[in-house]
Coordinates of N, CA and C and ligand atoms in Angstrom, one line a residue:
M1 N 26.8 -86.6 -54.4 CA 27.4 -88.4 -54.0 C 28.7 -87.9 -54.7
L2 N 29.9 -88.6 -53.7 CA 30.9 -88.7 -54.5 C 30.8 -90.5 -55.0
K3 N 31.0 -90.5 -56.7 CA 31.0 -91.7 -57.3 C 32.4 -92.1 -57.0
T4 N 32.5 -93.4 -56.2 CA 34.2 -93.8 -55.8 C 33.8 -95.1 -56.2
V5 N 35.2 -95.3 -57.4 CA 35.4 -96.7 -57.6 C 37.1 -97.1 -56.6
V6 N 36.9 -97.9 -55.9 CA 37.2 -99.0 -54.9 C 38.8 -100.1 -55.6
C7 N 39.8 -99.7 -55.3 CA 40.7 -101.1 -56.0 C 41.1 -101.7 -54.8
V8 N 40.9 -103.2 -55.1 CA 41.4 -104.0 -54.3 C 42.2 -105.3 -54.8
S9 N 43.6 -106.2 -54.1 CA 43.9 -107.0 -54.4 C 43.5 -108.2 -53.2
G10 N 43.2 -108.0 -52.1 CA 43.3 -109.5 -51.5 C 41.8 -109.3 -50.9
G11 N 42.0 -109.4 -49.2 CA 40.9 -109.8 -48.4 C 39.8 -108.7 -48.5
G12 N 40.0 -107.4 -48.6 CA 38.9 -106.6 -48.6 C 38.5 -106.2 -47.1
T13 N 39.3 -105.9 -46.2 CA 38.4 -105.4 -45.5 C 38.4 -104.0 -45.1
N14 N 39.4 -103.4 -46.0 CA 39.3 -101.9 -45.3 C 38.1 -101.7 -46.5
L15 N 38.2 -102.1 -48.0 CA 36.6 -102.4 -48.4 C 35.6 -102.5 -47.9
Q16 N 35.3 -103.5 -46.9 CA 34.3 -103.8 -46.0 C 34.0 -102.8 -44.9
A17 N 35.0 -102.4 -44.2 CA 35.1 -101.0 -43.5 C 33.9 -99.9 -44.3
V18 N 35.0 -99.7 -45.3 CA 34.2 -98.5 -46.0 C 32.2 -99.2 -46.3
M19 N 32.2 -100.4 -46.7 CA 30.9 -100.1 -47.2 C 30.2 -100.5 -45.9
D20 N 30.4 -100.9 -45.1 CA 29.9 -100.7 -43.5 C 29.7 -99.5 -43.0
G21 N 30.7 -98.3 -43.4 CA 30.6 -97.2 -42.9 C 29.3 -96.3 -43.6
I22 N 29.1 -96.7 -45.2 CA 28.0 -96.3 -45.8 C 26.9 -96.6 -45.3
R23 N 26.3 -98.0 -45.1 CA 25.2 -98.4 -44.7 C 25.0 -97.9 -43.3
Q24 N 25.9 -98.1 -42.3 CA 25.5 -97.4 -41.2 C 25.4 -96.0 -40.8
G25 N 25.5 -95.3 -41.8 CA 25.5 -93.6 -42.3 C 26.7 -92.8 -41.6
A26 N 28.0 -93.6 -41.0 CA 29.4 -92.7 -40.9 C 29.9 -92.1 -42.0
I27 N 29.3 -92.7 -42.9 CA 30.2 -92.0 -44.2 C 28.4 -91.5 -45.1
T28 N 28.7 -90.3 -45.6 CA 27.7 -89.5 -46.1 C 27.8 -89.3 -47.0
N29 N 27.4 -89.3 -48.0 CA 27.4 -88.6 -49.6 C 28.5 -89.4 -50.4
V30 N 28.4 -90.8 -50.5 CA 29.4 -91.5 -51.2 C 28.6 -92.5 -51.8
E31 N 29.1 -92.9 -53.1 CA 28.5 -94.3 -53.9 C 29.6 -95.3 -54.1
I32 N 30.0 -96.6 -53.9 CA 30.5 -97.6 -54.4 C 30.2 -97.6 -55.7
V33 N 30.7 -97.3 -56.9 CA 29.9 -97.3 -58.2 C 30.9 -98.9 -59.1
R34 N 31.9 -99.0 -58.2 CA 32.5 -99.9 -59.0 C 33.7 -100.6 -58.2
V35 N 33.8 -102.2 -57.9 CA 35.2 -102.2 -57.2 C 36.1 -103.1 -58.4
I36 N 37.0 -102.9 -58.1 CA 38.1 -103.4 -59.6 C 39.3 -103.9 -58.8
S37 N 39.4 -105.4 -58.9 CA 40.4 -106.4 -58.4 C 41.8 -106.5 -59.3
N38 N 43.0 -106.7 -59.3 CA 43.9 -107.5 -60.3 C 43.5 -108.8 -60.3
N39 N 43.2 -109.1 -58.9 CA 43.1 -110.7 -58.4 C 41.8 -111.3 -58.8
R40 N 41.3 -112.8 -59.7 CA 40.2 -113.2 -59.7 C 39.8 -113.8 -58.2
K41 N 40.8 -114.1 -57.5 CA 40.9 -115.2 -56.2 C 40.7 -114.0 -55.0
A42 N 40.7 -112.7 -55.6 CA 40.4 -111.6 -54.1 C 38.9 -112.0 -53.1
Y43 N 39.0 -112.2 -52.3 CA 37.7 -112.5 -51.1 C 37.5 -110.7 -51.2
A44 N 37.5 -110.0 -51.8 CA 37.5 -108.5 -51.9 C 36.4 -108.6 -52.8
I45 N 36.3 -109.6 -54.0 CA 35.3 -109.7 -55.0 C 33.6 -109.5 -54.4
E46 N 34.3 -111.2 -53.6 CA 33.1 -111.6 -52.6 C 32.4 -110.7 -52.0
R47 N 33.2 -110.1 -51.7 CA 32.1 -108.9 -50.5 C 31.9 -108.2 -51.3
A48 N 32.0 -107.1 -52.1 CA 31.1 -106.6 -53.1 C 30.0 -106.7 -53.9
K49 N 30.1 -108.3 -54.3 CA 28.9 -108.7 -54.9 C 27.8 -109.1 -54.3
Q50 N 28.0 -109.3 -52.4 CA 27.5 -109.5 -51.7 C 26.7 -107.9 -51.1
A51 N 27.0 -106.9 -51.7 CA 26.5 -105.8 -50.8 C 26.2 -105.1 -52.0
G52 N 26.3 -105.8 -53.4 CA 25.2 -105.8 -54.8 C 25.8 -104.5 -55.5
I53 N 27.7 -104.2 -55.4 CA 28.2 -103.8 -55.9 C 29.1 -104.2 -57.1
E54 N 28.8 -103.8 -58.3 CA 29.5 -104.4 -59.4 C 31.7 -104.6 -59.2
A55 N 31.9 -106.1 -59.4 CA 33.4 -105.8 -59.5 C 33.7 -106.3 -60.6
V56 N 34.8 -106.0 -61.0 CA 35.2 -107.2 -62.2 C 36.8 -107.0 -62.2
C57 N 37.4 -108.2 -62.2 CA 38.9 -108.0 -62.3 C 39.4 -107.6 -63.8
V58 N 41.0 -106.9 -63.4 CA 41.6 -106.4 -64.8 C 42.6 -107.1 -63.9
S59 N 43.7 -108.4 -64.4 CA 44.6 -108.8 -64.0 C 46.2 -108.4 -65.1
P60 N 46.8 -108.1 -64.7 CA 47.9 -107.6 -66.0 C 48.3 -109.5 -66.3
K61 N 48.0 -110.5 -65.6 CA 48.6 -111.4 -66.0 C 47.6 -112.0 -67.3
E62 N 46.5 -111.0 -67.6 CA 45.9 -111.5 -68.8 C 46.0 -110.9 -69.9
Y63 N 47.2 -109.7 -69.7 CA 47.2 -109.1 -70.7 C 48.9 -109.3 -71.2
E64 N 49.3 -108.8 -72.7 CA 50.7 -109.0 -73.3 C 51.3 -108.1 -72.8
D65 N 51.4 -107.4 -72.2 CA 52.0 -106.4 -71.8 C 51.8 -105.1 -70.9
R66 N 52.7 -104.6 -70.5 CA 52.1 -103.7 -68.8 C 51.2 -102.8 -69.4
A67 N 51.8 -102.2 -70.9 CA 50.7 -101.2 -71.4 C 49.6 -101.7 -72.0
R68 N 49.5 -102.9 -72.4 CA 48.3 -103.0 -72.7 C 47.2 -103.3 -71.3
F69 N 47.7 -103.8 -69.8 CA 47.1 -103.9 -68.9 C 46.7 -102.5 -68.3
N70 N 47.6 -101.6 -68.3 CA 47.7 -100.1 -68.0 C 46.1 -99.9 -69.1
E71 N 46.0 -99.7 -70.0 CA 45.1 -99.6 -71.1 C 43.6 -100.2 -71.0
A72 N 43.9 -101.4 -70.1 CA 42.5 -102.0 -69.4 C 42.1 -101.1 -68.5
F73 N 43.3 -101.1 -67.6 CA 42.9 -100.6 -66.3 C 42.1 -99.5 -66.1
L74 N 42.6 -98.4 -67.2 CA 42.3 -97.3 -67.6 C 40.8 -97.2 -67.9
R75 N 40.8 -98.1 -68.7 CA 39.5 -98.3 -69.4 C 38.0 -98.8 -68.1
A76 N 38.5 -99.6 -67.1 CA 37.8 -100.0 -66.3 C 37.3 -98.9 -65.0
V77 N 38.2 -98.0 -64.6 CA 38.3 -97.0 -64.3 C 37.2 -96.1 -64.9
D78 N 37.7 -95.6 -66.5 CA 37.1 -94.5 -66.7 C 35.4 -94.6 -67.1
E79 N 35.3 -95.8 -67.4 CA 34.0 -96.2 -67.7 C 33.1 -96.1 -66.5
A80 N 33.6 -96.2 -65.2 CA 32.4 -96.0 -63.5 C 32.4 -94.3 -63.8
A81 N 33.6 -93.5 -64.5 CA 33.4 -92.3 -64.2 C 33.3 -92.0 -62.8
P82 N 34.3 -92.0 -61.7 CA 34.9 -91.6 -60.6 C 34.9 -89.9 -60.4
D83 N 34.2 -89.8 -59.1 CA 35.1 -88.5 -58.6 C 36.1 -88.9 -58.0
L84 N 36.1 -90.3 -57.1 CA 37.5 -90.8 -56.5 C 37.8 -91.7 -56.6
I85 N 38.8 -92.5 -56.4 CA 39.6 -93.5 -56.6 C 39.8 -94.4 -55.3
V86 N 40.0 -95.1 -54.7 CA 40.4 -95.8 -53.5 C 41.0 -96.8 -53.4
L87 N 42.4 -96.8 -53.4 CA 43.1 -97.7 -53.0 C 43.3 -98.7 -51.9
A88 N 42.4 -99.5 -51.8 CA 42.5 -99.8 -50.4 C 43.1 -101.7 -50.4
G89 N 44.2 -101.3 -50.3 CA 44.8 -102.6 -50.7 C 45.3 -103.3 -51.8
F90 N 45.4 -102.1 -53.3 CA 45.9 -102.6 -54.1 C 46.9 -102.5 -54.6
L91 N 47.3 -103.6 -54.6 CA 49.2 -103.8 -54.8 C 49.9 -104.1 -56.1
V92 N 49.1 -103.2 -56.7 CA 49.7 -103.0 -58.7 C 49.9 -101.6 -59.0
V93 N 51.2 -101.4 -59.2 CA 51.5 -100.5 -59.7 C 50.4 -99.2 -60.5
I94 N 49.9 -98.4 -60.3 CA 49.2 -97.9 -61.0 C 49.6 -96.9 -62.3
P95 N 49.3 -96.9 -63.4 CA 49.5 -96.5 -64.2 C 49.4 -95.1 -64.3
P96 N 50.9 -94.2 -64.9 CA 51.2 -92.9 -64.4 C 49.9 -92.0 -64.9
E97 N 49.7 -92.4 -66.3 CA 48.2 -91.7 -66.6 C 47.4 -91.6 -66.1
L98 N 47.1 -92.4 -65.4 CA 45.7 -92.7 -64.1 C 46.0 -91.5 -63.3
I99 N 47.3 -91.4 -62.8 CA 47.5 -90.7 -61.6 C 47.5 -89.3 -62.3
R100 N 48.2 -88.9 -63.2 CA 48.1 -87.3 -64.1 C 46.3 -86.9 -64.3
R101 N 45.5 -87.8 -64.9 CA 44.2 -87.9 -65.4 C 43.5 -88.0 -64.4
Y102 N 43.6 -87.9 -62.9 CA 42.7 -88.3 -61.7 C 43.5 -87.5 -60.2
E103 N 44.5 -86.4 -60.6 CA 45.1 -85.9 -59.8 C 44.5 -85.2 -58.3
N104 N 44.8 -85.9 -57.8 CA 44.2 -85.1 -56.6 C 42.9 -86.2 -56.1
R105 N 42.4 -86.8 -56.6 CA 41.4 -87.9 -57.0 C 41.9 -89.3 -56.6
I106 N 42.8 -89.3 -56.1 CA 43.1 -91.1 -55.9 C 44.0 -91.1 -54.6
I107 N 42.9 -92.0 -53.7 CA 43.7 -91.8 -52.2 C 44.3 -93.6 -51.8
N108 N 45.1 -93.1 -50.7 CA 45.6 -95.1 -50.7 C 45.7 -95.0 -49.2
I109 N 45.5 -96.1 -48.7 CA 45.8 -96.4 -47.4 C 47.1 -97.4 -47.1
H110 N 48.1 -96.8 -46.3 CA 49.5 -97.6 -46.3 C 49.2 -97.8 -44.8
P111 N 49.9 -99.0 -44.4 CA 49.6 -100.0 -43.1 C 51.2 -98.9 -42.2
S112 N 51.3 -98.1 -42.4 CA 52.4 -97.3 -41.5 C 52.1 -95.9 -41.2
L113 N 53.2 -95.4 -40.3 CA 53.5 -94.0 -40.1 C 54.4 -93.4 -41.5
I114 N 53.6 -93.1 -42.7 CA 54.5 -92.7 -43.4 C 55.2 -91.4 -43.1
P115 N 56.8 -91.5 -43.3 CA 57.4 -91.8 -43.8 C 58.0 -92.8 -43.7
S116 N 58.0 -93.5 -42.1 CA 58.3 -95.3 -42.5 C 58.1 -96.2 -42.6
F117 N 58.7 -97.1 -42.9 CA 58.3 -98.5 -43.7 C 57.6 -98.0 -45.0
C118 N 57.7 -97.5 -45.9 CA 56.9 -97.5 -46.9 C 57.8 -97.1 -48.2
G119 N 57.5 -97.4 -49.5 CA 57.8 -97.0 -50.5 C 57.8 -98.4 -51.3
T120 N 58.6 -99.1 -52.5 CA 58.7 -100.0 -53.2 C 59.1 -100.9 -52.2
G121 N 58.5 -102.0 -52.3 CA 58.8 -103.2 -51.4 C 57.8 -103.1 -50.2
Y122 N 57.3 -102.4 -50.1 CA 57.1 -102.0 -48.2 C 55.5 -102.2 -48.8
Y123 N 54.9 -103.3 -48.7 CA 53.2 -103.6 -48.6 C 53.0 -104.6 -47.8
G124 N 52.1 -104.8 -47.3 CA 51.2 -105.7 -46.7 C 52.2 -106.3 -45.3
L125 N 52.1 -107.5 -45.1 CA 52.5 -108.0 -44.2 C 54.5 -107.6 -43.8
K126 N 54.9 -107.2 -45.1 CA 56.3 -106.8 -45.1 C 56.9 -105.5 -44.5
V127 N 55.6 -104.6 -44.4 CA 55.7 -103.5 -43.8 C 55.9 -103.9 -42.0
H128 N 55.1 -105.1 -41.6 CA 55.0 -105.0 -40.4 C 55.9 -105.6 -39.8
E129 N 56.6 -106.6 -40.6 CA 57.5 -107.4 -40.5 C 59.1 -106.6 -40.2
A130 N 59.2 -105.3 -41.1 CA 60.0 -104.2 -41.0 C 59.9 -103.5 -39.5
A131 N 58.4 -103.0 -39.4 CA 58.5 -102.5 -38.1 C 59.1 -102.9 -36.9
L132 N 58.7 -104.7 -36.9 CA 59.0 -105.0 -35.7 C 61.0 -105.2 -36.1
A133 N 61.5 -105.6 -37.1 CA 62.2 -105.8 -37.0 C 63.4 -104.6 -36.4
R134 N 63.0 -103.5 -36.7 CA 63.6 -102.3 -36.6 C 63.0 -101.7 -34.8
G135 N 62.5 -102.1 -34.2 CA 62.1 -102.4 -32.7 C 61.2 -101.1 -32.8
V136 N 60.6 -100.5 -33.6 CA 60.1 -99.5 -33.3 C 58.6 -99.4 -32.2
K137 N 58.5 -98.3 -31.5 CA 57.3 -98.8 -29.9 C 55.9 -98.6 -30.5
V138 N 56.2 -97.3 -31.8 CA 54.9 -96.9 -32.3 C 54.7 -96.7 -33.6
T139 N 53.8 -98.0 -34.6 CA 53.5 -97.7 -35.9 C 52.1 -97.2 -36.1
G140 N 51.2 -97.6 -37.0 CA 50.1 -97.2 -37.7 C 49.4 -97.0 -38.9
A141 N 48.8 -96.4 -39.4 CA 48.2 -95.9 -40.6 C 48.1 -94.7 -41.1
T142 N 48.6 -94.9 -42.6 CA 47.8 -93.7 -43.4 C 47.6 -93.6 -44.3
V143 N 46.6 -92.4 -44.2 CA 45.7 -92.3 -45.8 C 46.2 -91.1 -46.2
H144 N 47.0 -91.1 -47.7 CA 47.3 -90.1 -48.5 C 47.0 -89.8 -49.9
F145 N 46.9 -89.0 -50.6 CA 46.6 -88.6 -51.8 C 47.8 -89.3 -53.0
V146 N 47.5 -89.9 -53.5 CA 48.7 -90.3 -55.0 C 49.1 -89.8 -55.6
D147 N 50.5 -89.5 -55.7 CA 51.1 -88.9 -56.6 C 52.0 -89.9 -57.3
E148 N 52.9 -89.0 -58.4 CA 53.6 -90.2 -59.5 C 54.5 -91.3 -58.4
G149 N 55.0 -90.8 -57.4 CA 56.3 -91.5 -56.4 C 55.4 -92.8 -55.8
T150 N 55.9 -93.3 -54.7 CA 55.4 -94.4 -54.5 C 55.3 -94.3 -53.0
D151 N 54.1 -94.0 -52.7 CA 53.7 -93.6 -51.1 C 54.1 -92.1 -50.7
T152 N 54.5 -91.4 -51.6 CA 54.9 -90.1 -51.2 C 54.0 -89.0 -51.5
G153 N 52.7 -88.9 -52.1 CA 51.9 -88.2 -52.2 C 51.4 -87.6 -50.6
P154 N 50.7 -86.1 -50.6 CA 50.0 -85.3 -49.9 C 49.6 -86.6 -48.5
I155 N 50.0 -86.3 -47.3 CA 49.2 -86.7 -46.2 C 47.9 -86.2 -46.2
L156 N 46.5 -87.3 -45.6 CA 45.5 -86.7 -45.3 C 45.6 -86.7 -43.6
M157 N 45.6 -88.6 -43.3 CA 45.5 -88.8 -42.2 C 46.5 -89.5 -41.5
Q158 N 46.5 -89.7 -40.4 CA 47.4 -91.0 -39.4 C 46.9 -91.3 -38.1
K159 N 47.2 -92.3 -38.4 CA 46.6 -93.0 -36.6 C 47.7 -93.9 -36.3
P160 N 48.4 -93.5 -35.0 CA 49.5 -94.5 -34.5 C 48.7 -95.4 -33.6
V161 N 49.2 -96.6 -33.4 CA 49.1 -98.0 -33.0 C 50.3 -98.2 -32.3
A162 N 50.0 -98.6 -30.8 CA 51.7 -99.0 -30.1 C 51.6 -100.4 -30.5
V163 N 53.0 -100.7 -30.8 CA 53.9 -102.1 -30.9 C 54.0 -102.6 -29.4
L164 N 53.5 -104.0 -29.3 CA 53.5 -104.6 -28.3 C 54.8 -105.8 -28.0
E165 N 55.2 -105.9 -26.8 CA 56.3 -106.9 -27.1 C 56.2 -108.2 -27.6
E166 N 55.1 -108.9 -27.5 CA 54.8 -110.1 -28.0 C 54.2 -110.0 -29.6
D167 N 54.0 -109.0 -29.9 CA 54.0 -109.1 -31.7 C 54.6 -109.8 -32.6
T168 N 53.5 -110.6 -33.2 CA 54.1 -111.1 -34.4 C 54.0 -110.0 -35.5
P169 N 54.2 -110.2 -36.6 CA 53.9 -109.7 -37.7 C 52.3 -109.4 -38.0
E170 N 51.9 -110.8 -37.9 CA 50.4 -110.9 -38.3 C 49.4 -110.7 -37.1
I171 N 49.9 -110.7 -35.9 CA 49.3 -109.9 -34.8 C 49.0 -108.3 -35.2
L172 N 50.5 -107.8 -35.3 CA 50.7 -106.3 -35.3 C 49.5 -105.8 -37.0
Q173 N 49.8 -106.7 -37.4 CA 49.1 -106.5 -39.0 C 47.4 -106.1 -38.4
K174 N 46.9 -107.3 -37.8 CA 45.5 -107.2 -37.4 C 45.3 -105.7 -36.5
R175 N 46.3 -105.6 -35.5 CA 46.0 -104.4 -34.4 C 45.8 -103.4 -35.5
V176 N 46.7 -102.7 -36.2 CA 47.1 -101.9 -37.3 C 45.8 -101.5 -37.9
M177 N 45.4 -102.8 -38.0 CA 43.9 -102.8 -39.1 C 42.8 -102.2 -38.5
E178 N 42.5 -102.9 -37.2 CA 41.4 -102.7 -36.2 C 41.5 -101.3 -35.6
E179 N 42.6 -100.5 -35.4 CA 42.5 -99.7 -34.9 C 43.1 -98.1 -35.6
A180 N 43.5 -98.6 -36.6 CA 43.8 -97.6 -37.2 C 43.1 -97.4 -38.7
E181 N 43.5 -98.7 -39.4 CA 43.0 -98.1 -41.1 C 41.3 -98.2 -41.0
W182 N 41.0 -99.4 -40.4 CA 39.5 -98.9 -40.6 C 38.5 -98.2 -40.2
V183 N 39.8 -96.9 -39.2 CA 39.1 -96.0 -38.8 C 39.2 -94.8 -39.8
I184 N 40.1 -94.8 -40.1 CA 40.6 -93.7 -40.9 C 40.5 -93.6 -42.1
L185 N 40.3 -94.3 -42.9 CA 39.5 -94.9 -44.2 C 38.5 -94.3 -44.5
P186 N 37.3 -94.3 -43.6 CA 35.6 -94.3 -43.7 C 36.3 -92.6 -43.4
K187 N 37.0 -92.8 -42.8 CA 36.5 -91.3 -41.9 C 37.5 -90.3 -43.2
C188 N 38.4 -90.5 -43.9 CA 38.7 -89.5 -44.8 C 38.0 -89.6 -46.0
L189 N 37.1 -90.4 -46.3 CA 35.7 -90.6 -47.3 C 35.3 -89.9 -47.1
D190 N 34.5 -89.7 -45.9 CA 33.4 -88.9 -45.5 C 33.9 -87.4 -45.9
L191 N 35.2 -87.0 -45.0 CA 35.6 -85.5 -45.0 C 35.2 -85.5 -47.1
I192 N 36.3 -86.3 -47.4 CA 36.0 -85.8 -48.8 C 34.4 -85.5 -49.3
A193 N 34.2 -86.5 -49.5 CA 32.2 -86.7 -50.0 C 31.7 -85.5 -49.3
N194 N 32.3 -84.9 -48.2 CA 31.4 -83.7 -47.8 C 32.4 -82.4 -47.9
G195 N 33.1 -82.6 -48.6 CA 33.9 -80.8 -49.2 C 34.5 -80.6 -48.2
R196 N 35.2 -81.3 -47.5 CA 36.1 -80.9 -46.1 C 37.3 -80.9 -46.5
V197 N 38.2 -81.4 -47.6 CA 39.2 -81.9 -47.9 C 39.9 -80.8 -49.2
T198 N 41.1 -80.1 -48.8 CA 41.7 -79.3 -50.0 C 43.0 -79.7 -50.0
V199 N 43.4 -79.6 -51.1 CA 45.1 -79.8 -51.6 C 46.0 -78.7 -51.8
K200 N 46.6 -78.6 -51.3 CA 47.3 -76.9 -52.1 C 49.0 -76.8 -51.6
G201 N 49.8 -76.8 -52.9 CA 51.1 -77.2 -52.5 C 51.2 -78.2 -52.0
G202 N 51.3 -79.4 -52.2 CA 51.6 -80.5 -51.8 C 51.3 -81.2 -50.0
R203 N 50.3 -80.1 -49.8 CA 49.3 -80.2 -48.3 C 48.0 -80.3 -48.2
V204 N 47.3 -81.4 -47.1 CA 46.1 -81.5 -47.4 C 45.9 -80.4 -46.4
H205 N 44.6 -79.2 -46.5 CA 44.1 -78.9 -45.1 C 42.5 -79.5 -45.2
I206 N 41.8 -80.1 -43.7 CA 40.9 -79.8 -43.8 C 39.9 -79.0 -43.2
S207 N 38.9 -78.4 -43.5 CA 38.2 -77.4 -42.7 C 37.1 -78.2 -41.8
E208 N 36.5 -76.9 -40.6 CA 36.3 -77.7 -39.7 C 34.9 -77.8 -40.4
Ligands
LIG301 C1 45.9 -103.0 -45.8 O1 46.7 -103.5 -44.7 C2 46.5 -101.9 -46.7 O2 46.7 -101.4 -45.7 C3 47.6 -102.5 -47.4 O3 47.4 -104.2 -47.3 C4 46.0 -104.3 -46.6 C5 45.2 -104.7 -47.5 O4 43.7 -105.6 -46.8 N1 47.9 -101.8 -48.2 C6 49.5 -101.6 -48.7 O5 50.3 -102.2 -48.2 C7 49.6 -100.4 -49.9 N2 51.0 -100.3 -50.0 P1 42.7 -105.8 -47.0 O6 42.5 -106.1 -48.3 O7 42.2 -106.7 -46.1 O8 42.2 -104.3 -47.4

C-alpha cells in the first residue's frame, strides 16, 4: 500500500476524485493516511472527515514566522510517514527541506498545460483568466513531480481541454477539472502505486 498524504487549501474536488477512485477500485494500492490543509475553513477537510480520513490544519497564520510554520508542516507530514505526498490544490509554498526529504515523492496537479500559465502567481482561477486573456484555443491540466522551482518539476501526465468561444474563467476552470484534473490525478496515483513510474534525468518514464 502506498501511504499517501494529500495537501489541500480549498474545495477539495481533486481530493474527492482520488477518494472516489480508491473506493471504486480505479486506484489500487493507495491508502490516504492524512489530509493536511493550510486553511481551517477548507471544504476539503469536511470531505476527508466524511470519508473517515484524518484531517489536520497547519496554517501559516497560526505561527510566528515562516520558519516555525515550515517546521510544523514538516512535522505534520513526517508523523504520517508517507510514501507519497499529493498537492491537490495546495496553495502554499512547500518548505524546501520537505522537497529535499521527499525527492520524487511529491506530485502536484496544475490547471494548465505546463509550461504555459504556470509559475509564481499562477494558481486557481488566475490560470484560466490568463489563458482566456491570451486567447489560447487549447488548455488542460498537468501532473508533475515537485522540485524546488514553482511548477518546474518532471512532467508525469498532461491532458488537453478545448477552450470555447463563450468561456468565462469559471466555466473553463470547471471544464478543465472535469475533463482533465479529475481524470489524470487518479490515474497518476494508480500508476505510481503500482510501480509503473520512474524518474530519471528530470524525465518521467511510465512502463507498460
Ligand atoms: C485545482 O484546479 C488545482 O489544479 C489548482 O487549484 C484547484 C483546487 O481545486 N491548483 C493550482 O492552481 C496549483 N498551482 P480543488 O480544491 O477543488 O481540488
